[in-house]
PDB file of C-alpha atoms in Angstrom:
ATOM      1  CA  UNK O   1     -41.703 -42.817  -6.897  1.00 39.00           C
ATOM      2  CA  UNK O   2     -44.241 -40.961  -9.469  1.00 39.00           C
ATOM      3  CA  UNK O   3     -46.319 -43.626 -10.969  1.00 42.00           C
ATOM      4  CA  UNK O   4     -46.222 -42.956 -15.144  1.00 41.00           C
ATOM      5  CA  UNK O   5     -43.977 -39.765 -14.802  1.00 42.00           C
ATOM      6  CA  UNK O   6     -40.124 -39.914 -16.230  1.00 40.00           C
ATOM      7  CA  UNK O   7     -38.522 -36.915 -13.992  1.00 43.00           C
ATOM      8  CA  UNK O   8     -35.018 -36.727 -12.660  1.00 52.00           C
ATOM      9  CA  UNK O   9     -36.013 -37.442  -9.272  1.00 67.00           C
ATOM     10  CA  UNK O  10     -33.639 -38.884  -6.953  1.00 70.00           C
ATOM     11  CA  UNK O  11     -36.131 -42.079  -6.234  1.00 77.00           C
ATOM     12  CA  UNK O  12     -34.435 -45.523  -6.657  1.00 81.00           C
ATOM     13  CA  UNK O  13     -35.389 -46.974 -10.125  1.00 89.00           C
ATOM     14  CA  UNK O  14     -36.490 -50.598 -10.020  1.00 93.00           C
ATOM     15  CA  UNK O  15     -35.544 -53.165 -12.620  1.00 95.00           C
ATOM     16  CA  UNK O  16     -36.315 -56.914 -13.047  1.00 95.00           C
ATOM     17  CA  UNK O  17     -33.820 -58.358 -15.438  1.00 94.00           C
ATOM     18  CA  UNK O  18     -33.713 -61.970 -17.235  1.00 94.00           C
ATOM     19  CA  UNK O  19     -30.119 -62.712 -19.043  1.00 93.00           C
ATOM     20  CA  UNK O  20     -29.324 -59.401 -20.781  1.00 90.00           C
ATOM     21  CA  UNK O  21     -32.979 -57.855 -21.017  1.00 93.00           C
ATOM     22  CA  UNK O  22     -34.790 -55.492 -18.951  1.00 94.00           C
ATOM     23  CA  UNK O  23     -37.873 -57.802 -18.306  1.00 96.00           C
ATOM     24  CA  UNK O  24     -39.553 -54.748 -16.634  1.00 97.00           C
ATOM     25  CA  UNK O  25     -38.436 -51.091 -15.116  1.00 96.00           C
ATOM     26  CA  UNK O  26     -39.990 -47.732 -14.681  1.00 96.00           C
ATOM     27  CA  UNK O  27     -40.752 -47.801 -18.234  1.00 96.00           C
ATOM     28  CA  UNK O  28     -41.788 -50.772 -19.231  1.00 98.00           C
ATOM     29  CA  UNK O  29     -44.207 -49.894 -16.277  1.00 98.00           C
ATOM     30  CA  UNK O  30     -45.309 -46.971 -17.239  1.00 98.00           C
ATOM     31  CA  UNK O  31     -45.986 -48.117 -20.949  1.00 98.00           C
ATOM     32  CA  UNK O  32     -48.721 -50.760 -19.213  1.00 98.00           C
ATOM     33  CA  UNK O  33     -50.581 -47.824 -17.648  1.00 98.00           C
ATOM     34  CA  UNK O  34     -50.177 -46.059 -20.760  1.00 98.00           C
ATOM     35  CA  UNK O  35     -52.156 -49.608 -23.124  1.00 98.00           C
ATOM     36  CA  UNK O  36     -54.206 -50.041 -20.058  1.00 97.00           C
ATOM     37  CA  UNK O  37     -55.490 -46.570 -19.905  1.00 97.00           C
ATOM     38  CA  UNK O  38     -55.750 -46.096 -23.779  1.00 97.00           C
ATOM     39  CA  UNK O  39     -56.473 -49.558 -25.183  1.00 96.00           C
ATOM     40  CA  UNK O  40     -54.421 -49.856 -27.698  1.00 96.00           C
ATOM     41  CA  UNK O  41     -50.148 -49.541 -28.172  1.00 96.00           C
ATOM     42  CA  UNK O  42     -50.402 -46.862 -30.834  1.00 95.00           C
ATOM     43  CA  UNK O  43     -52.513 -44.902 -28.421  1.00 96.00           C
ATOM     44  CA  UNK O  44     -50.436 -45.486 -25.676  1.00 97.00           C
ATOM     45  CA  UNK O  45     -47.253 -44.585 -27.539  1.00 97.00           C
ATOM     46  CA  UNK O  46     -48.645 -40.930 -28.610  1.00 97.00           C
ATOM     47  CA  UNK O  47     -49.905 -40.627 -24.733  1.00 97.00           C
ATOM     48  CA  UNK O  48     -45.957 -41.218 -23.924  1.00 97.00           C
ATOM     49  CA  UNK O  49     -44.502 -39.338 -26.454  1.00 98.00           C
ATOM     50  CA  UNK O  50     -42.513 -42.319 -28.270  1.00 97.00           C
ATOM     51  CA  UNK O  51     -42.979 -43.788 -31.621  1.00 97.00           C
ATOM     52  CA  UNK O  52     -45.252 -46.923 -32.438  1.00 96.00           C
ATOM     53  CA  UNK O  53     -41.951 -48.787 -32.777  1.00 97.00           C
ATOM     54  CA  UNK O  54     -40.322 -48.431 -29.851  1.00 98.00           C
ATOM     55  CA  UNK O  55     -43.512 -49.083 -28.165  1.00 98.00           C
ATOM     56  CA  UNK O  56     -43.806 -52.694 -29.691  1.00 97.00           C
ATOM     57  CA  UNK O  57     -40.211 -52.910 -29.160  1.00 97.00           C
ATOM     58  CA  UNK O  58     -40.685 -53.077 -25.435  1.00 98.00           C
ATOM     59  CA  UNK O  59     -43.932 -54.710 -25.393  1.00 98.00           C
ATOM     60  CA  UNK O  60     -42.233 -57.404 -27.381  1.00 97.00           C
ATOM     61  CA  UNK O  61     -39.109 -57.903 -24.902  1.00 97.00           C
ATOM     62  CA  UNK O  62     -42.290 -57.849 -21.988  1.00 97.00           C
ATOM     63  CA  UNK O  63     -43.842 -60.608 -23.768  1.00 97.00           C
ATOM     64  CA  UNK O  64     -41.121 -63.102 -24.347  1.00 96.00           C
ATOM     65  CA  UNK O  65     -39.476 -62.327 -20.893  1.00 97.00           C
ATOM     66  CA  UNK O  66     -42.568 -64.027 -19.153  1.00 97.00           C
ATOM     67  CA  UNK O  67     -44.221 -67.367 -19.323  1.00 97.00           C
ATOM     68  CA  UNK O  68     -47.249 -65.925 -21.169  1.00 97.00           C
ATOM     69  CA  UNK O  69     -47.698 -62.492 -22.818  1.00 97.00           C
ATOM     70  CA  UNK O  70     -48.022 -59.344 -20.733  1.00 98.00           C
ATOM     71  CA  UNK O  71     -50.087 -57.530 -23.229  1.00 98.00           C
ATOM     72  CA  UNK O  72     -52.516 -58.856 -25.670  1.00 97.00           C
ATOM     73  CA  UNK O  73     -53.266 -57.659 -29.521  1.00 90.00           C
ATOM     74  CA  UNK O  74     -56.404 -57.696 -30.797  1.00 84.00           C
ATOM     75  CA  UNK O  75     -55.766 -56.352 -35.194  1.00 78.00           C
ATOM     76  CA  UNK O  76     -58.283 -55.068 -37.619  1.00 68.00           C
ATOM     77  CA  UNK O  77     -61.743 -55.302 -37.751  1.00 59.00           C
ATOM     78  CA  UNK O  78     -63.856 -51.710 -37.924  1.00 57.00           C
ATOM     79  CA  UNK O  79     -62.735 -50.776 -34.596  1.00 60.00           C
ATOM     80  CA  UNK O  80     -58.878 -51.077 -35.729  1.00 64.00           C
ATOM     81  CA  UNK O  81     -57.710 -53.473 -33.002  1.00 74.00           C
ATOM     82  CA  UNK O  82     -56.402 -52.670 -29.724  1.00 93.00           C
ATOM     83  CA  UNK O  83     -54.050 -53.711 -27.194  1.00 96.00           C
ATOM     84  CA  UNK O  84     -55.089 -54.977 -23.472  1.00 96.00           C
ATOM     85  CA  UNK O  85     -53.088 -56.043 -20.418  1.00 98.00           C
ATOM     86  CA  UNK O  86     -53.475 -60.411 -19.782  1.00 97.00           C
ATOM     87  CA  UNK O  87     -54.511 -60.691 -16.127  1.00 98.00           C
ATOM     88  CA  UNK O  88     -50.579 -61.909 -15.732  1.00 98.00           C
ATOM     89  CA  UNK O  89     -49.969 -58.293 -17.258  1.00 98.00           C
ATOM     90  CA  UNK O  90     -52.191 -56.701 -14.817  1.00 98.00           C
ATOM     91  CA  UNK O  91     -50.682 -58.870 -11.830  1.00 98.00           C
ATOM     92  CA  UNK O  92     -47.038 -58.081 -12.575  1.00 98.00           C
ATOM     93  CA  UNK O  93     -47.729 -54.297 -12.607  1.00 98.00           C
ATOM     94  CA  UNK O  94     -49.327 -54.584  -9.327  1.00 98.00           C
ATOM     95  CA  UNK O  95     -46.903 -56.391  -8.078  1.00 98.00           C
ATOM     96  CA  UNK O  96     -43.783 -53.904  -9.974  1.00 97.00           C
ATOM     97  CA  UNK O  97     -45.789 -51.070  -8.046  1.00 96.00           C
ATOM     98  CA  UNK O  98     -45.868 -52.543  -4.746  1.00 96.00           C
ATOM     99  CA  UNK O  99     -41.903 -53.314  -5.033  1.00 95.00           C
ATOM    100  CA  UNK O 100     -41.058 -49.735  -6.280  1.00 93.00           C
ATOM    101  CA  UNK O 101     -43.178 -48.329  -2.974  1.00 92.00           C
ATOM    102  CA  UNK O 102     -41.540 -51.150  -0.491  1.00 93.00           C
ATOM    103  CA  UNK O 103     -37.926 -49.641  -2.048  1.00 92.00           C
ATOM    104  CA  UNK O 104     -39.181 -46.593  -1.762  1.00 89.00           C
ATOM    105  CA  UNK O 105     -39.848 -46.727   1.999  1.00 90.00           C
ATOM    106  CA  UNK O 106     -37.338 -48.901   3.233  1.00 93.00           C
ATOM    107  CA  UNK O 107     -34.106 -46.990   1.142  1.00 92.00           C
ATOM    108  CA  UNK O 108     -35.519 -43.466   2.396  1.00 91.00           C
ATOM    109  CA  UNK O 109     -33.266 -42.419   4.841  1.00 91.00           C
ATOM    110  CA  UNK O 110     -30.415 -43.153   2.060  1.00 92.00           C
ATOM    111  CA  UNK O 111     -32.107 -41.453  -0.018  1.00 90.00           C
ATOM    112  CA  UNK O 112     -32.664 -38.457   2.159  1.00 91.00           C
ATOM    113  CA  UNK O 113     -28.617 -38.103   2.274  1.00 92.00           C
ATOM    114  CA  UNK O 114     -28.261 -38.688  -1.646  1.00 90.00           C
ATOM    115  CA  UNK O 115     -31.037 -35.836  -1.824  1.00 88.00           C
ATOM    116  CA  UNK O 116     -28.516 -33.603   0.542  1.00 92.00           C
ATOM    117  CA  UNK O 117     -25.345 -35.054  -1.237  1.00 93.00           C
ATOM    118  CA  UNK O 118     -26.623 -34.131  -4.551  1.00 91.00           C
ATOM    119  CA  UNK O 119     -26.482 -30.773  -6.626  1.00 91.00           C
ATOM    120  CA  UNK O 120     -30.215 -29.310  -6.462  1.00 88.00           C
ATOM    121  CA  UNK O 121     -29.553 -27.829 -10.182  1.00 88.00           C
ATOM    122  CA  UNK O 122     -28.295 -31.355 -12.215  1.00 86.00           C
ATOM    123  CA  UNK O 123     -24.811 -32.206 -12.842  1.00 90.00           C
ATOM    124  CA  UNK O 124     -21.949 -29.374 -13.722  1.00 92.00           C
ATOM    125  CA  UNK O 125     -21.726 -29.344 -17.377  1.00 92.00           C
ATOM    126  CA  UNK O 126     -18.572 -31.757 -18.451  1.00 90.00           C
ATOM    127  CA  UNK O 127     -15.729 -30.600 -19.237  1.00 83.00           C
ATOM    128  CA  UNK O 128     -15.351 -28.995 -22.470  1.00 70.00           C
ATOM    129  CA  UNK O 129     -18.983 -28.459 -22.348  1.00 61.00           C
ATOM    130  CA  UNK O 130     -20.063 -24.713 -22.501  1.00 61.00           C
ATOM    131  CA  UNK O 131     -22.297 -23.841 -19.204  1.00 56.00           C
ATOM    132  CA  UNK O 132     -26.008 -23.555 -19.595  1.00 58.00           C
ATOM    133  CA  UNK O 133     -26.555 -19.516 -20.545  1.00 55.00           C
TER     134      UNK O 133
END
């Protein structure tokens, strides 16, 4: 699996779930690289291509899955704040990484068939669709 890319790869996509929430997945993933590269959620947001929201959104649902915060806030000041993984922020993307490669390695022989199985070109257009020109 690509670490920080969203492509429509055939890899298995890893999610942790608590009740109804996504506690972390490929995304929520890739948005820690993303603070922990730029330093702040704004920054990391632009990097990403998704709005500020969105980008506290799931930051927020990160936060309150887990006994203490993923990601910490720093506001203001002349620098304008910034955002930083917690060292449980930093541990649980190691450890998200280190799942995604084990189900990488052990599922790849059944993913070698899906890879055969599967249309090289994406899915036939639905029907009523009108076919790519």
């Amino acid at each position: 699996m690509s670490k920080g890319k969203h492509s429509h790869s055939t890899a298995p996509r890893l999610r942790i779930l608590l009740a109804e929430a996504i506690a972390m997945g490929p995304g929520k993933a890739e948005l820690l690289r993303a603070i922990q590269q730029h330093g702040s959620i704004s920054a990391a947001a632009r990097a990403m291509g998704m709005s500020y929201r969105r980008a506290w959104l799931l930051v927020d649902t990160m936060n309150r899955s887990f006994v203490e915060p993923l990601v910490g806030t720093a506001t203001g000041g002349s620098r304008g704040g910034g955002a930083r993984l917690t060292p449980l922020g930093t541990e649980v993307l190691r450890r998200y990484e280190a799942m995604e490669s084990k189900a990488e390695s052990v599922l790849q022989a059944d993913m070698d068939d899906f890879r055969r199985w599967l249309r090289p070109d994406g899915p036939l257009p639905a029907s009523g669709e009108d076919a790519p020109s």
